[in-house]
Short mmCIF file of C-alpha atoms and ligand atoms in Angstrom, two decimals:
data_model
loop_
_atom_site.label_atom_id
_atom_site.label_comp_id
_atom_site.label_asym_id
_atom_site.label_seq_id
_atom_site.Cartn_x
_atom_site.Cartn_y
_atom_site.Cartn_z
CA MET T 1 0.00 0.00 0.00
CA GLY T 2 1.51 3.36 -1.05
CA LEU T 3 1.83 6.27 1.35
CA LYS T 4 -1.29 8.30 2.04
CA ILE T 5 -0.36 11.84 2.97
CA ILE T 6 -2.30 15.02 3.80
CA LEU T 7 -0.82 18.49 3.24
CA LEU T 8 -2.18 21.07 5.66
CA GLY T 9 -1.47 24.79 5.67
CA ALA T 10 -2.92 28.28 5.31
CA PRO T 11 -3.54 29.79 1.88
CA GLY T 12 -0.13 30.79 0.54
CA ALA T 13 1.80 28.40 2.78
CA GLY T 14 3.15 26.69 -0.34
CA LYS T 15 1.04 23.53 -0.27
CA GLY T 16 0.71 23.41 -4.04
CA THR T 17 4.45 23.90 -4.57
CA GLN T 18 5.44 21.24 -2.05
CA ALA T 19 2.75 18.94 -3.44
CA GLU T 20 4.31 19.15 -6.91
CA LEU T 21 7.72 18.13 -5.55
CA LEU T 22 6.39 15.32 -3.37
CA VAL T 23 4.17 13.87 -6.06
CA ASN T 24 7.07 13.75 -8.54
CA ASP T 25 9.57 12.24 -6.13
CA LEU T 26 7.32 9.72 -4.44
CA GLY T 27 5.10 8.87 -7.41
CA LEU T 28 1.93 9.82 -5.54
CA VAL T 29 -1.46 10.51 -7.09
CA HIS T 30 -2.26 14.16 -6.37
CA LEU T 31 -5.66 15.47 -5.37
CA SER T 32 -5.92 19.23 -4.94
CA THR T 33 -9.54 19.94 -4.05
CA GLY T 34 -8.94 23.62 -4.92
CA ASN T 35 -7.71 22.74 -8.43
CA LEU T 36 -10.56 20.31 -8.89
CA LEU T 37 -13.10 22.96 -7.91
CA ARG T 38 -11.49 25.62 -10.12
CA GLU T 39 -11.67 23.23 -13.09
CA ALA T 40 -15.33 22.58 -12.33
CA VAL T 41 -16.05 26.32 -12.14
CA GLU T 42 -14.26 26.88 -15.45
CA ALA T 43 -16.17 24.03 -17.12
CA GLN T 44 -19.43 25.28 -15.55
CA THR T 45 -20.42 21.84 -14.34
CA GLN T 46 -23.08 21.34 -11.67
CA LEU T 47 -20.32 21.12 -9.05
CA GLY T 48 -18.70 24.28 -10.39
CA LYS T 49 -21.98 26.18 -10.24
CA GLU T 50 -22.50 25.10 -6.64
CA ALA T 51 -18.96 25.96 -5.56
CA ALA T 52 -18.35 29.26 -7.41
CA SER T 53 -20.13 31.66 -5.07
CA TYR T 54 -18.38 30.26 -1.98
CA MET T 55 -14.97 30.38 -3.61
CA GLU T 56 -15.42 33.94 -4.87
CA ALA T 57 -16.39 35.01 -1.35
CA GLY T 58 -13.30 33.34 0.15
CA LYS T 59 -15.45 30.81 2.00
CA LEU T 60 -15.14 27.06 2.20
CA VAL T 61 -17.60 25.11 0.07
CA PRO T 62 -20.02 22.99 2.13
CA ASP T 63 -18.58 19.77 3.57
CA GLN T 64 -21.06 17.45 1.87
CA VAL T 65 -20.10 18.76 -1.58
CA ILE T 66 -16.42 18.03 -1.09
CA ILE T 67 -16.52 14.81 0.95
CA GLY T 68 -18.25 12.86 -1.84
CA LEU T 69 -15.59 13.97 -4.31
CA VAL T 70 -12.77 12.80 -2.09
CA GLU T 71 -14.40 9.45 -1.45
CA GLU T 72 -14.75 8.91 -5.19
CA PHE T 73 -11.09 9.84 -5.67
CA LEU T 74 -9.84 7.45 -2.96
CA GLN T 75 -11.90 4.60 -4.36
CA LYS T 76 -10.18 5.08 -7.71
CA VAL T 77 -6.72 5.46 -6.14
CA GLY T 78 -6.92 2.11 -4.37
CA PRO T 79 -3.55 0.86 -3.09
CA SER T 80 -1.48 3.57 -4.83
CA GLY T 81 0.11 6.29 -2.75
CA CYS T 82 -1.69 9.63 -2.77
CA LEU T 83 -1.40 13.18 -1.58
CA LEU T 84 -4.44 15.11 -0.39
CA ASP T 85 -3.73 18.82 -0.84
CA GLY T 86 -6.33 21.18 0.60
CA PHE T 87 -8.48 18.46 2.15
CA PRO T 88 -9.60 18.05 4.89
CA ARG T 89 -10.24 21.64 5.90
CA THR T 90 -12.81 21.19 8.68
CA LEU T 91 -13.19 18.77 11.58
CA ALA T 92 -16.27 17.31 9.91
CA GLN T 93 -14.19 16.59 6.78
CA ALA T 94 -11.41 15.02 8.87
CA GLU T 95 -13.90 12.76 10.65
CA ALA T 96 -15.54 11.82 7.36
CA LEU T 97 -12.10 11.02 5.95
CA ASP T 98 -11.39 8.69 8.89
CA GLU T 99 -14.60 6.85 8.04
CA ILE T 100 -13.74 6.66 4.33
CA PHE T 101 -10.30 5.26 5.10
CA LYS T 102 -11.85 2.68 7.42
CA LYS T 103 -14.45 1.70 4.85
CA LEU T 104 -11.83 1.32 2.11
CA ASP T 105 -9.44 -0.49 4.45
CA MET T 106 -6.77 2.18 4.02
CA LYS T 107 -4.67 4.05 6.51
CA LEU T 108 -3.40 7.57 6.72
CA ASP T 109 0.40 7.69 7.10
CA TYR T 110 1.32 11.35 7.60
CA VAL T 111 -0.14 14.83 7.89
CA ILE T 112 2.38 17.49 6.89
CA GLU T 113 1.62 20.93 8.27
CA VAL T 114 3.40 23.67 6.31
CA ARG T 115 3.58 26.45 8.89
CA THR T 116 4.00 30.06 7.79
CA THR T 117 3.86 33.52 9.34
CA PRO T 118 1.15 35.96 8.13
CA GLU T 119 3.69 38.42 6.63
CA VAL T 120 5.12 35.72 4.38
CA ILE T 121 1.66 34.60 3.29
CA VAL T 122 0.55 38.09 2.29
CA GLN T 123 3.76 38.63 0.30
CA ARG T 124 3.37 35.29 -1.49
CA LEU T 125 -0.28 35.64 -2.37
CA ALA T 126 0.21 39.12 -3.77
CA HIS T 127 2.46 37.63 -6.46
CA ARG T 128 0.99 34.19 -6.88
CA LEU T 129 0.03 32.88 -10.31
CA VAL T 130 -1.49 29.57 -11.35
CA CYS T 131 -1.98 27.62 -14.57
CA ARG T 132 -5.64 27.68 -15.48
CA SER T 133 -5.40 24.26 -17.14
CA CYS T 134 -3.22 22.06 -14.92
CA GLY T 135 -3.06 24.08 -11.71
CA ALA T 136 0.75 24.32 -11.65
CA PRO T 137 1.80 27.06 -9.20
CA TYR T 138 3.98 30.06 -10.14
CA HIS T 139 5.17 33.28 -8.52
CA ALA T 140 5.56 36.50 -10.48
CA GLN T 141 9.01 37.16 -8.94
CA SER T 142 10.53 33.99 -7.59
CA LYS T 143 9.14 31.42 -10.02
CA PRO T 144 7.73 32.98 -13.20
CA PRO T 145 6.94 30.72 -16.16
CA ALA T 146 9.71 30.69 -18.81
CA LYS T 147 7.37 32.45 -21.26
CA ALA T 148 5.14 35.09 -19.65
CA GLY T 149 1.59 33.87 -19.20
CA VAL T 150 2.26 30.35 -20.52
CA CYS T 151 2.54 27.23 -18.36
CA ASP T 152 5.92 25.44 -18.57
CA SER T 153 4.26 22.04 -18.06
CA CYS T 154 1.18 22.11 -20.26
CA GLY T 155 1.16 25.36 -22.26
CA GLY T 156 -2.04 26.55 -20.52
CA ALA T 157 -2.70 30.15 -19.53
CA VAL T 158 -0.92 31.30 -16.34
CA VAL T 159 -3.17 33.73 -14.50
CA ARG T 160 -3.81 35.34 -11.14
CA ARG T 161 -6.47 33.52 -9.11
CA ALA T 162 -9.76 35.35 -8.73
CA ASP T 163 -9.69 34.73 -4.97
CA ASP T 164 -6.19 36.19 -4.51
CA GLU T 165 -7.55 39.73 -4.15
CA PRO T 166 -6.59 41.36 -0.80
CA GLU T 167 -10.12 41.37 0.66
CA THR T 168 -10.77 37.75 -0.28
CA ILE T 169 -7.36 36.72 1.03
CA LYS T 170 -8.29 38.14 4.45
CA LYS T 171 -11.49 36.12 4.46
CA ARG T 172 -9.70 32.93 3.43
CA LEU T 173 -7.13 33.38 6.20
CA ARG T 174 -9.96 33.85 8.70
CA GLU T 175 -11.65 30.68 7.45
CA TYR T 176 -8.35 28.85 7.87
CA GLN T 177 -7.87 30.02 11.46
CA GLU T 178 -11.43 29.22 12.46
CA LYS T 179 -12.10 25.98 10.64
CA THR T 180 -8.86 24.36 9.50
CA ALA T 181 -6.29 25.21 12.19
CA PRO T 182 -8.07 22.94 14.74
CA LEU T 183 -7.04 19.99 12.55
CA ILE T 184 -3.44 20.50 13.67
CA ASP T 185 -4.38 19.32 17.19
CA TYR T 186 -6.62 16.61 15.79
CA TYR T 187 -3.77 14.98 13.89
CA GLN T 188 -1.18 15.73 16.56
CA GLN T 189 -3.25 13.67 18.97
CA LYS T 190 -3.33 10.81 16.50
CA GLY T 191 0.48 10.97 16.30
CA LEU T 192 0.42 11.65 12.55
CA LEU T 193 1.54 15.29 12.44
CA ILE T 194 4.79 16.51 10.94
CA THR T 195 5.36 20.28 11.03
CA VAL T 196 7.75 22.03 8.66
CA ASN T 197 8.79 25.66 8.25
CA GLY T 198 7.00 27.09 5.20
CA ASP T 199 8.71 30.49 5.49
CA LEU T 200 11.85 29.06 3.91
CA SER T 201 12.56 28.75 0.19
CA ARG T 202 10.66 26.00 -1.62
CA GLU T 203 13.81 23.88 -1.72
CA ALA T 204 14.63 24.33 1.97
CA THR T 205 11.06 23.54 3.04
CA TYR T 206 11.08 20.48 0.84
CA GLU T 207 14.39 19.29 2.32
CA GLU T 208 12.78 19.51 5.76
CA ILE T 209 9.80 17.48 4.58
CA LYS T 210 12.01 14.79 3.10
CA ALA T 211 14.17 14.61 6.21
CA LYS T 212 11.13 14.28 8.46
CA LEU T 213 9.50 11.66 6.22
CA GLY T 214 12.78 9.79 6.06
CA VAL T 215 12.84 10.02 2.25
CA THR T 216 16.29 9.83 0.72
CA GLY T 217 17.52 10.33 -2.83
CA LYS T 218 16.80 13.23 -5.25
P1 LIG D 1 -7.20 26.19 -2.56
O1 LIG D 1 -6.77 26.19 -3.97
O2 LIG D 1 -6.84 24.92 -1.84
O3 LIG D 1 -6.77 27.41 -1.80
O4 LIG D 1 -8.82 26.24 -2.57
C1 LIG D 1 -9.51 27.32 -3.17
C2 LIG D 1 -10.92 27.39 -2.66
O5 LIG D 1 -11.62 26.17 -2.95
C3 LIG D 1 -11.06 27.55 -1.15
O6 LIG D 1 -10.94 28.90 -0.74
C4 LIG D 1 -12.44 26.98 -0.92
O7 LIG D 1 -13.45 27.89 -1.31
C5 LIG D 1 -12.49 25.81 -1.88
N1 LIG D 1 -12.00 24.56 -1.27
C6 LIG D 1 -10.90 23.83 -1.63
N2 LIG D 1 -10.76 22.73 -0.86
C7 LIG D 1 -11.81 22.76 0.01
C8 LIG D 1 -12.23 21.91 1.07
N3 LIG D 1 -11.53 20.80 1.41
N4 LIG D 1 -13.36 22.26 1.75
C9 LIG D 1 -14.06 23.34 1.42
N5 LIG D 1 -13.70 24.20 0.46
C10 LIG D 1 -12.60 23.92 -0.26
#
């Protein structure tokens, strides 16, 4: 059974960036609920229509909408290793995930908390860019795409996220503190939590993750 890992952290902590590195190195299947929802909004599916107003307002989408999606994903993943990036984000989601794992006879191996200070988050989000097609993360200053506005991986359009406006960022940080931060204790008590310093460069944070997971190589 491959490793099942959760990435936890505030908006702008660098979850997406670390997820990319981990997924490549460890051969994990990646589920970013944020990317999945943005694709659904773009494609104007039923899910996208339901989620759009919450996302624009910087709020979490309702638990029942997202839990079903994750269950479907884990069923498909089966014994392969996977990385959940941006899920769970509420206690109800974490408890539902425990049930899903039990039902599918799977176990959670690690929860990696990427911890950042508010100043770093604000600075990062102000310059963050994302590929509209594949969700690859960029930064206008520290990691711009080779050709402006074009994704290095898939050639899609690299844009600023609609919810990275200052007012929405504030709301998303509040949602994180209120609803998601309690999960740190939840997983600490289960003995699954690994905390790394997300204020460092992407490489340095990733080195810390690998050291704490006991991953060698690359
Ligand atoms: P992210 O790309 O992870 O920052 O997610 C962008 C937005 O998608 C969030 O601000 C939420 O509105 C929504 N979202 C993503 N994952 C979840 C989740 N697990 N629960 C509820 N809402 C979510």
